[in-house]
Amino acid sequence: MSIRSSFSVLWWNPFLGKNSYIEGRICKYSTAAANEEPIKAPLSVTDTQLLINGQFQDAVSGKTFPTLDPRTGDVIAHVAEGDAEDINRAVSAARKAFDEGPWPKMTAYERSRIIFRFADLVEKHANEIAALETWDSGKPYEQSANIEVPMFVRVFRYYAGWADKVHGLTIPADGSLHVQTLHEPIGVAGQIIPWNFPLLMYAWKVGPALACGNTVVLKTAEQTPLSALYVSRLFHEAGLPPGVLNVVSGFGPTAGSALCSHMDVDKLAFTGSTDTGKVVLELAARSNLKPVTLELGGKSPFIVCEDADVDKAVELAHFALFFNQGQCCCAGSRTYVHERVYDEFVEKAKARAMKRSVGDPFKEGIEQGPQVDSDQFEKILKYIRSGIESGATLEAGGERFGTKGYYIKPTVFSNVKEDMLIAKDEIFGPVQTILKFKDLDDVVRRANATRYGLAAGVFTQNLDTANTLTRALRAGTVWINCYDTFDAAIPFGGYKMSGHGREKGVYSLRNYLQVKAVVTQLKNPAWL
C-alpha cells in the first residue's frame, strides 16, 4: 500500500509559514567567509543578576562567571554565580509565595491572564530575545527568530489556556458516599534547563508548572544564562507576583546539587545528559524522595527504506542530524539506509553536507553556527578522530571550520559499524553516521540495541512498513516522513535511559499536580 500522498511533506514548521518545506531549502551558500569579523550583536546585556523574590540581586558570595560568545570565545557579560546559599534564598521565596502568596490562591483565570500578558510581551520583544539567544548559544538568528521565539510564545499561550481547565472528577463508589478528586498544585518546583535550547526548555518547564499554580526555582545552564533572565523580567512586568518564579544562574555541582537536594523542594524537572540525570535522581531520592521528571540523552535512528525518494530522504536526514549544530537530544544521529539505495544516499549526503552554509549565526542564510563552547567543540573533534581511527570512511568535514570560535565542518561518515563509538555515544554535534541494513527485522533489532529511546525517524512510502516500524521502535516519539516536528500539544519524552515522564501537551500537567481523593458520607441520599 502506498502512502506517498499522505506523507509527501518532509518537514514543516508552522512558525515559518506554508512555504517552509525543507525540500526547498537546498543551501545556496558556501563556506568561503570562514574568517570574517563577527557581526556586532544588535543589543546590550542588561540582566545578569539572580532573580529572587521578584528582585534582581547579586549572589551572596559576590561571585560572577563569564558567559562567552561561541563565535569568538570572547566574554559577552559576567553573570552572578549562585550557589547553595542563593538556592536557599530562592527556595524560601518560592515556598513563601506558595504557602502565603496570592499565586495558588488566585482564580485559575487570573493566572492565565498573567501568562497571556507575558506571552504578548515576549512577542513584543521578540527581536531582542532572538538576538540574545543567538549571541549566547551560537545558533542561527533565523532559527531563533523564526522558530524558537514563536514556539516559546505558543507554548506559554497553550498552558495559559489550560490554567482554568484543570479539574478533578466525581466518582461513583459503593455505598452512601460522595467521592471527588482534587487536582492540586504540587508546591515548589525545582527546574534545571540545558544550554542547547534555553528558551524552549524554559517554556516546556515553567509553562505547565505555573499554569497548575506552583511556584518555581529555575537553574539555568552556565553556558547560556542570558535569555532566561531577560524573559523572567518580562514575566514580572506582566504582573507575576514576587517569589513565584526565581532564576538562579550557576553551576551543577553547587547550585544544581543544592536544588536537587533541598528538603523544601517538592518536585524536580531536569533536561540534560543521562549521566547527570542519574545524579539528579539520586540526590532527589536521598533528600525528601521528591518526584523527578527527566528528559535525557538520545542516539536516535533515522531509517531510510528501500522505497524512499532518495533526494528527499537525504535532505530530511540532513536536517534531522545537523539542525541546531547537531546539538539536539533527539537528533537523528544513526542514519540507517537500506542496502539497495545506500551508495546513492551516501554520495548525495556527502554533497549536501559540503553545501551546508557555516558561519556567523547573525548572517542571513547561515544554516550552522558555532558549537556552544570549547568543551563541546573538543568533545566533537575527539569523536571524529575516533571514527577515523575505528575504520569508518570520512566522506566530508572532519575538522574545525576557520580559525576563530567553535565552528566545525559538517561531517559525514559512511561504512559505520555498531561497535564504533560514533555509532553508540551521543556526540551532540554535526556528525552524521550512515549505516547499511538489509531488511526490517535487521534494522529494528539494531535500532533498538541502545540504552537510549528518545526518538526515531522513518522514511518510507509504504503504510504497512510505517506501521510496523512505528510499533517496533522503542522510542518516545516516532516521526514518519518528517523530523523534529514539534507542537505545544505533542508530548515529548523518552523510553529506557532517555528519561522519565513527558513534557508538553496535557501530559506535562501531570508532572505538576497531586491527586487528592475526598470521600464524604451521605445521610439518606435521594440517589446514588
XYZ file of C-alpha atoms in Angstrom, residues 317-502:
186
model
C 18.165 13.043 7.199
C 20.489 16.027 6.862
C 18.036 18.223 8.731
C 17.405 15.541 11.370
C 21.093 15.456 12.268
C 22.522 18.901 11.598
C 19.715 21.084 13.000
C 20.999 23.305 15.839
C 24.611 22.362 15.023
C 23.730 18.748 15.867
C 23.219 19.820 19.489
C 19.801 18.240 19.810
C 18.923 15.391 22.173
C 16.620 13.817 19.587
C 18.958 14.289 16.604
C 18.694 11.516 14.022
C 22.275 10.551 14.744
C 22.211 6.965 13.415
C 21.190 7.091 9.775
C 20.186 3.567 8.689
C 19.888 3.230 4.906
C 18.652 0.180 3.005
C 21.434 -1.570 1.084
C 19.698 -1.065 -2.284
C 19.915 2.732 -2.043
C 22.910 3.018 0.301
C 25.606 4.072 -2.172
C 23.417 6.684 -3.846
C 22.362 8.037 -0.455
C 25.956 8.344 0.789
C 27.092 10.290 -2.260
C 24.177 12.695 -2.028
C 24.508 13.078 1.760
C 28.160 13.951 1.276
C 27.302 16.550 -1.355
C 24.592 18.081 0.846
C 26.924 18.352 3.837
C 29.571 20.066 1.723
C 26.992 22.635 0.590
C 25.838 23.447 4.114
C 26.428 27.117 4.973
C 28.554 27.571 8.076
C 29.389 30.940 9.557
C 28.375 33.822 11.767
C 24.877 32.984 13.025
C 23.800 36.622 12.675
C 24.470 36.474 8.925
C 21.453 35.918 6.679
C 21.209 32.457 5.134
C 23.569 30.744 7.585
C 22.437 27.209 8.473
C 25.094 26.332 11.030
C 26.789 28.452 13.646
C 29.472 27.502 16.185
C 29.201 24.841 18.872
C 28.268 26.241 22.254
C 31.718 26.243 23.908
C 35.254 24.899 23.806
C 34.391 21.757 25.797
C 31.706 20.721 23.327
C 33.958 21.684 20.411
C 36.817 19.493 21.644
C 34.489 16.606 22.510
C 33.091 16.508 18.960
C 36.550 16.624 17.369
C 37.583 13.739 19.636
C 34.664 11.647 18.375
C 35.563 12.490 14.790
C 39.115 11.245 15.379
C 37.658 8.109 16.963
C 35.525 7.478 13.885
C 38.540 7.730 11.599
C 40.676 5.518 13.835
C 37.974 2.849 14.110
C 37.762 2.433 10.335
C 34.686 4.425 9.297
C 35.002 6.255 5.972
C 35.186 10.032 6.364
C 33.142 11.378 3.457
C 33.034 15.086 4.372
C 34.233 17.525 7.007
C 36.127 16.111 9.937
C 37.863 19.270 11.140
C 37.310 22.731 12.534
C 35.955 25.472 10.307
C 38.002 28.672 10.240
C 40.488 29.723 12.893
C 38.283 31.576 15.370
C 35.420 30.382 17.530
C 33.946 26.904 17.915
C 32.935 26.097 14.341
C 33.145 22.534 12.978
C 32.678 21.489 9.365
C 29.582 19.358 8.699
C 30.919 15.823 8.932
C 29.671 12.615 7.301
C 30.875 9.063 7.962
C 29.910 6.009 5.914
C 30.661 2.314 6.493
C 29.874 2.783 10.175
C 29.538 -0.281 12.411
C 27.526 -0.625 15.621
C 30.573 -1.221 17.815
C 32.140 2.140 16.914
C 31.870 4.937 19.479
C 30.418 7.270 16.861
C 27.517 4.815 16.472
C 26.986 4.253 20.217
C 27.636 7.527 22.016
C 25.680 10.763 21.910
C 28.117 13.057 20.064
C 25.874 16.133 20.223
C 27.445 17.713 17.185
C 27.373 17.964 13.376
C 28.491 14.384 12.709
C 26.292 12.140 10.551
C 26.926 8.384 10.748
C 25.444 6.283 7.926
C 24.868 2.559 8.442
C 23.599 -0.073 5.990
C 20.721 -2.500 6.680
C 19.148 -5.451 4.811
C 15.535 -5.746 5.931
C 13.050 -4.586 8.574
C 13.923 -7.272 11.117
C 17.577 -6.331 10.803
C 17.041 -2.595 11.249
C 14.557 -2.943 14.124
C 16.949 -5.141 16.066
C 19.861 -2.782 15.529
C 17.898 0.441 16.029
C 16.642 -0.793 19.399
C 20.068 -2.042 20.533
C 20.874 1.104 22.505
C 20.416 2.334 26.054
C 18.500 5.304 24.668
C 14.930 5.600 23.428
C 14.123 9.252 22.865
C 13.065 9.446 19.217
C 13.209 7.771 15.799
C 12.528 8.709 12.205
C 11.175 6.577 9.362
C 11.230 7.474 5.672
C 9.030 5.250 3.505
C 6.137 5.381 1.032
C 4.610 2.172 2.345
C 1.924 2.364 5.033
C 2.499 -1.203 6.226
C 6.215 -0.530 6.649
C 5.474 2.687 8.531
C 3.029 0.931 10.857
C 5.423 -1.946 11.501
C 8.299 0.344 12.425
C 6.127 2.732 14.461
C 5.173 -0.066 16.814
C 8.507 -1.888 16.810
C 10.793 1.026 17.623
C 11.340 1.607 21.349
C 11.217 5.380 21.391
C 9.050 8.105 22.878
C 8.486 9.805 19.506
C 8.470 8.260 16.028
C 8.355 10.695 13.118
C 7.111 9.288 9.810
C 8.433 11.181 6.758
C 9.143 14.214 8.933
C 11.540 15.032 11.757
C 11.807 17.477 14.644
C 8.173 18.380 14.107
C 7.105 19.886 17.409
C 3.908 21.425 18.686
C 2.866 22.687 22.108
C 0.266 19.908 22.303
C 2.523 16.983 21.275
C 4.086 15.187 24.266
C 7.836 14.612 24.260
C 9.952 12.244 26.339
C 11.892 9.025 26.229
C 11.955 5.308 26.822
C 14.742 3.492 28.663
C 17.630 5.773 29.713
C 16.290 8.731 27.764
C 14.176 9.760 30.719
C 11.021 9.606 32.825
C 7.760 11.422 32.143
C 6.609 13.640 29.305
